[in-house]
Tab-separated table of C-alpha atoms in Angstrom:
chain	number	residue	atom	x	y	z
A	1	UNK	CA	-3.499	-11.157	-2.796
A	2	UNK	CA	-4.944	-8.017	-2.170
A	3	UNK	CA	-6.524	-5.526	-4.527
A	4	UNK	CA	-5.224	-2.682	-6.240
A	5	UNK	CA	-4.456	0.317	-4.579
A	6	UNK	CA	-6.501	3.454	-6.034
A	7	UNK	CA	-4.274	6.060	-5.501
A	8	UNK	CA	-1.342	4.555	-7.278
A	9	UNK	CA	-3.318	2.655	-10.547
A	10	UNK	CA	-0.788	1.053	-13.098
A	11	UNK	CA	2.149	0.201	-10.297
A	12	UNK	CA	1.687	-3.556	-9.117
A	13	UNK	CA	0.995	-2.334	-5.440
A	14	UNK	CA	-1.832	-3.917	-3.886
A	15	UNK	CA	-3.276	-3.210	-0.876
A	16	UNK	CA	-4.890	-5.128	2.513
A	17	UNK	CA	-6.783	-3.673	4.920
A	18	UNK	CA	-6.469	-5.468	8.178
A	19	UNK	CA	-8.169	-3.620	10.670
A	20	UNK	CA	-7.743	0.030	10.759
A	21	UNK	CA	-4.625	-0.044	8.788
A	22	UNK	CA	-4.090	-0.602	4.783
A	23	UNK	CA	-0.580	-2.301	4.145
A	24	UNK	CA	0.509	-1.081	0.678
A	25	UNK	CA	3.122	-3.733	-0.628
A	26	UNK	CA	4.580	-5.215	-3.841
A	27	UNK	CA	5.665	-8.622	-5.037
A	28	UNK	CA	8.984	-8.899	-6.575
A	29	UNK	CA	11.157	-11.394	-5.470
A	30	UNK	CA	10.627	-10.922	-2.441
A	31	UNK	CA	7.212	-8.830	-0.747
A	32	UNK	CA	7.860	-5.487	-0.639
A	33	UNK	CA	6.073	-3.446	2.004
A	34	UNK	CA	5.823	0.293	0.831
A	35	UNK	CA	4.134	2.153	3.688
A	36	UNK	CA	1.410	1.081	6.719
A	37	UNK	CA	-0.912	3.353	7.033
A	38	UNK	CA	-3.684	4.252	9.262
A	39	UNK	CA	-6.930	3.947	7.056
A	40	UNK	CA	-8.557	7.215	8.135
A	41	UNK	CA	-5.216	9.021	6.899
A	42	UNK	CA	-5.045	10.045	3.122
A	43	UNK	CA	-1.991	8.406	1.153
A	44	UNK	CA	0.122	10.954	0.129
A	45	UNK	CA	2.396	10.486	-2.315
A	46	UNK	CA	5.235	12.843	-1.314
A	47	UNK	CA	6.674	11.532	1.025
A	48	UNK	CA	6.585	7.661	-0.159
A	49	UNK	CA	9.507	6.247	-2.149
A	50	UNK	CA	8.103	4.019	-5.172
């Protein structure tokens, strides 16, 4: 598992960087990928459904 993502503390996102990118997802039932970012870019949260 991945570790918690900083901008969003208290959800049960996590985070993994794997290369350049950080893939944001949750575990559920099922693994739930919220956004895959670029990790120079800033997560904002407007425009990201939790």
């Amino acid at each position: 598992m991945g570790r918690p993502v900083s901008e969003l503390l208290g959800s049960s996102y996590r985070e993994i960087i794997f290369g350049s990118y950080r893939i944001i997802y949750k575990i559920e039932n099922e693994i739930r990928i919220l956004t895959l970012r670029n990790s120079r870019q800033l997560l904002i949260l407007a425009g990201i459904e939790l």
